[in-house]
Amino acid sequence: VTQAQWQAVMGNNPAYFQGCTDCPVEKVSWNDVQDYLEKLNRQTGQKYRLPTEAEWEYACRGGVAGQMYCGGNNPGSLAWYDGNSGLKTHPVGQKTANDFGLYDMSGNVWEWTCSAYDSDYGGSEKECKNNGTDAPLALRGGGWFDHPAWVRPASRGRGTPAYRGDTTGFRLARSL
């Protein structure tokens, strides 16, 4: 979700890296995202949500096994990370897409999922958490500040629902 998309729904822009409407919105907590989803769904009549951790990983891998990053093996062509980001976010869609046509699954910003963080996660589907949780939630994708090892599909992070960081944003899934 870009800064412009957030602004259109929420009427503000919480991002640390201002002045780039096509950059991912960041500095949004998991709780903030729940408010965004409620407003977006009311405005559109759709059922947008955060992906589960397993859904996120499946989308990242793009149906292809054995790739080091989301879309191939060359982080420079696929991701914004500490070695090429200039230590800031960048407009979405500038790197190569994966085989599902999805951009920026590796790097740029860590992305919230709806799954509780489980240190024993093995790739199977996890249930989404509801508003009001205090448990850590899973983050995926790595960000502009991370080394290439942290922008791989298997890399995982976690944050409390109230955490807001300049390396943390989100993408949407839609229930059909």
Short mmCIF file of C-alpha atoms in Angstrom, two decimals:
data_model
loop_
_atom_site.label_atom_id
_atom_site.label_comp_id
_atom_site.label_asym_id
_atom_site.label_seq_id
_atom_site.Cartn_x
_atom_site.Cartn_y
_atom_site.Cartn_z
CA VAL A 1 0.00 0.00 0.00
CA THR A 2 1.48 3.31 -1.07
CA GLN A 3 1.45 6.63 0.74
CA ALA A 4 -1.12 7.92 -1.78
CA GLN A 5 -3.40 4.92 -1.20
CA TRP A 6 -3.19 5.38 2.56
CA GLN A 7 -3.86 9.13 2.23
CA ALA A 8 -6.94 8.50 0.07
CA VAL A 9 -8.52 6.28 2.74
CA MET A 10 -7.21 7.72 6.01
CA GLY A 11 -6.77 11.41 5.15
CA ASN A 12 -3.22 11.56 6.49
CA ASN A 13 0.27 10.28 5.74
CA PRO A 14 2.17 8.83 8.70
CA ALA A 15 5.26 7.91 6.65
CA TYR A 16 8.71 8.95 7.79
CA PHE A 17 9.87 9.23 4.16
CA GLN A 18 7.48 11.96 3.01
CA GLY A 19 7.24 13.41 -0.49
CA CYS A 20 7.00 10.12 -2.36
CA THR A 21 3.36 9.24 -2.92
CA ASP A 22 4.32 6.06 -4.84
CA CYS A 23 6.55 4.83 -2.02
CA PRO A 24 5.16 2.32 0.45
CA VAL A 25 3.48 3.83 3.46
CA GLU A 26 5.47 3.00 6.59
CA LYS A 27 5.33 3.88 10.28
CA VAL A 28 1.96 2.14 10.45
CA SER A 29 1.24 -0.29 13.24
CA TRP A 30 -0.72 -3.50 12.84
CA ASN A 31 -3.49 -1.74 14.77
CA ASP A 32 -3.38 1.20 12.32
CA VAL A 33 -3.71 -1.27 9.44
CA GLN A 34 -6.85 -2.73 11.03
CA ASP A 35 -8.40 0.76 11.03
CA TYR A 36 -7.35 1.22 7.39
CA LEU A 37 -8.91 -2.11 6.42
CA GLU A 38 -12.17 -1.28 8.15
CA LYS A 39 -12.46 2.05 6.30
CA LEU A 40 -11.30 0.63 2.95
CA ASN A 41 -13.77 -2.25 3.10
CA ARG A 42 -16.60 0.10 4.03
CA GLN A 43 -15.70 2.45 1.12
CA THR A 44 -15.28 -0.28 -1.49
CA GLY A 45 -17.69 -3.00 -0.37
CA GLN A 46 -14.82 -5.48 -0.77
CA LYS A 47 -13.18 -7.81 1.77
CA TYR A 48 -9.55 -6.69 1.92
CA ARG A 49 -7.34 -8.02 4.70
CA LEU A 50 -3.76 -8.76 5.57
CA PRO A 51 -2.44 -12.06 4.19
CA THR A 52 -1.58 -14.89 6.52
CA GLU A 53 2.11 -15.63 6.79
CA ALA A 54 1.70 -18.71 4.58
CA GLU A 55 -0.23 -16.72 1.94
CA TRP A 56 2.46 -14.04 1.97
CA GLU A 57 5.23 -16.60 1.44
CA TYR A 58 3.32 -18.35 -1.37
CA ALA A 59 2.78 -15.02 -3.14
CA CYS A 60 6.42 -14.08 -2.65
CA ARG A 61 7.74 -17.32 -4.12
CA GLY A 62 5.48 -16.83 -7.14
CA GLY A 63 4.93 -20.55 -7.60
CA VAL A 64 8.65 -21.19 -8.15
CA ALA A 65 10.73 -23.26 -5.74
CA GLY A 66 14.42 -22.78 -5.13
CA GLN A 67 14.79 -19.05 -5.75
CA MET A 68 16.85 -17.11 -3.22
CA TYR A 69 14.61 -14.00 -3.39
CA CYS A 70 11.04 -13.22 -4.41
CA GLY A 71 11.41 -13.55 -8.17
CA GLY A 72 14.94 -14.84 -8.70
CA ASN A 73 18.45 -15.00 -7.30
CA ASN A 74 19.76 -11.46 -7.83
CA PRO A 75 18.82 -9.15 -4.96
CA GLY A 76 19.94 -6.05 -6.86
CA SER A 77 17.30 -6.54 -9.55
CA LEU A 78 14.55 -7.60 -7.13
CA ALA A 79 14.86 -5.69 -3.87
CA TRP A 80 15.68 -2.43 -2.13
CA TYR A 81 18.04 -3.31 0.73
CA ASP A 82 20.94 -1.70 2.60
CA GLY A 83 23.35 -2.09 -0.33
CA ASN A 84 21.27 -0.19 -2.91
CA SER A 85 18.50 1.75 -1.15
CA GLY A 86 20.41 4.82 -0.06
CA LEU A 87 18.83 3.97 3.32
CA LYS A 88 15.31 5.03 2.35
CA THR A 89 12.20 3.62 0.70
CA HIS A 90 11.66 3.80 -3.06
CA PRO A 91 8.59 3.97 -5.33
CA VAL A 92 6.97 0.58 -5.74
CA GLY A 93 7.30 -1.37 -8.98
CA GLN A 94 10.82 -0.25 -9.96
CA LYS A 95 12.41 -3.66 -9.44
CA THR A 96 11.65 -6.88 -11.33
CA ALA A 97 8.35 -8.59 -10.52
CA ASN A 98 8.13 -12.22 -9.47
CA ASP A 99 6.39 -14.89 -11.61
CA PHE A 100 2.98 -13.83 -10.25
CA GLY A 101 3.64 -10.25 -11.37
CA LEU A 102 4.07 -9.00 -7.80
CA TYR A 103 6.64 -6.30 -7.05
CA ASP A 104 8.63 -5.48 -3.93
CA MET A 105 7.97 -8.71 -2.08
CA SER A 106 11.70 -8.67 -1.22
CA GLY A 107 12.92 -5.51 0.46
CA ASN A 108 11.70 -1.90 0.55
CA VAL A 109 9.60 -2.41 3.74
CA TRP A 110 8.80 -5.27 6.07
CA GLU A 111 5.14 -6.22 5.64
CA TRP A 112 2.64 -7.03 8.35
CA THR A 113 0.76 -10.31 8.11
CA CYS A 114 -2.32 -11.24 10.09
CA SER A 115 -0.56 -14.25 11.65
CA ALA A 116 0.69 -14.47 15.20
CA TYR A 117 4.46 -14.93 15.27
CA ASP A 118 5.28 -18.59 15.90
CA SER A 119 8.95 -19.47 16.32
CA ASP A 120 8.09 -23.00 15.11
CA TYR A 121 6.45 -21.77 11.88
CA GLY A 122 7.00 -24.35 9.17
CA GLY A 123 5.11 -22.85 6.23
CA SER A 124 1.65 -24.15 7.00
CA GLU A 125 -1.42 -21.95 7.12
CA LYS A 126 -1.88 -20.01 10.34
CA GLU A 127 -5.05 -18.41 11.63
CA CYS A 128 -5.39 -14.65 11.51
CA LYS A 129 -5.51 -12.71 14.76
CA ASN A 130 -8.26 -10.23 15.53
CA ASN A 131 -8.06 -6.67 16.83
CA GLY A 132 -7.15 -6.47 20.48
CA THR A 133 -4.30 -8.96 20.42
CA ASP A 134 -1.12 -8.15 22.34
CA ALA A 135 0.89 -11.08 20.96
CA PRO A 136 3.71 -10.44 18.47
CA LEU A 137 2.66 -10.67 14.82
CA ALA A 138 4.70 -11.94 11.89
CA LEU A 139 6.42 -9.54 9.50
CA ARG A 140 7.82 -10.64 6.15
CA GLY A 141 9.93 -9.35 3.25
CA GLY A 142 12.76 -7.39 4.81
CA GLY A 143 13.35 -3.73 4.21
CA TRP A 144 15.55 -0.95 2.89
CA PHE A 145 17.76 -1.15 6.00
CA ASP A 146 18.46 -4.90 5.87
CA HIS A 147 21.25 -7.05 4.43
CA PRO A 148 20.31 -9.29 1.46
CA ALA A 149 19.97 -12.31 3.77
CA TRP A 150 17.00 -10.60 5.43
CA VAL A 151 15.04 -9.93 2.22
CA ARG A 152 14.69 -13.63 1.33
CA PRO A 153 11.29 -15.39 1.28
CA ALA A 154 12.17 -17.44 4.37
CA SER A 155 13.20 -14.46 6.51
CA ARG A 156 10.80 -13.55 9.26
CA GLY A 157 10.40 -10.74 11.72
CA ARG A 158 7.93 -9.88 14.42
CA GLY A 159 6.40 -6.84 16.03
CA THR A 160 3.85 -5.98 18.64
CA PRO A 161 0.52 -4.73 17.26
CA ALA A 162 1.32 -1.15 18.35
CA TYR A 163 4.82 -1.06 16.77
CA ARG A 164 5.37 1.69 14.18
CA GLY A 165 8.69 1.69 12.35
CA ASP A 166 10.08 3.40 9.28
CA THR A 167 10.88 -0.05 7.88
CA THR A 168 7.34 -1.44 8.32
CA GLY A 169 4.40 -1.29 5.90
CA PHE A 170 1.92 -3.79 4.48
CA ARG A 171 0.24 -5.24 1.39
CA LEU A 172 -3.31 -6.44 1.01
CA ALA A 173 -5.02 -9.71 0.26
CA ARG A 174 -8.66 -9.87 -0.79
CA SER A 175 -11.10 -12.60 0.16
CA LEU A 176 -13.19 -13.67 -2.81
#
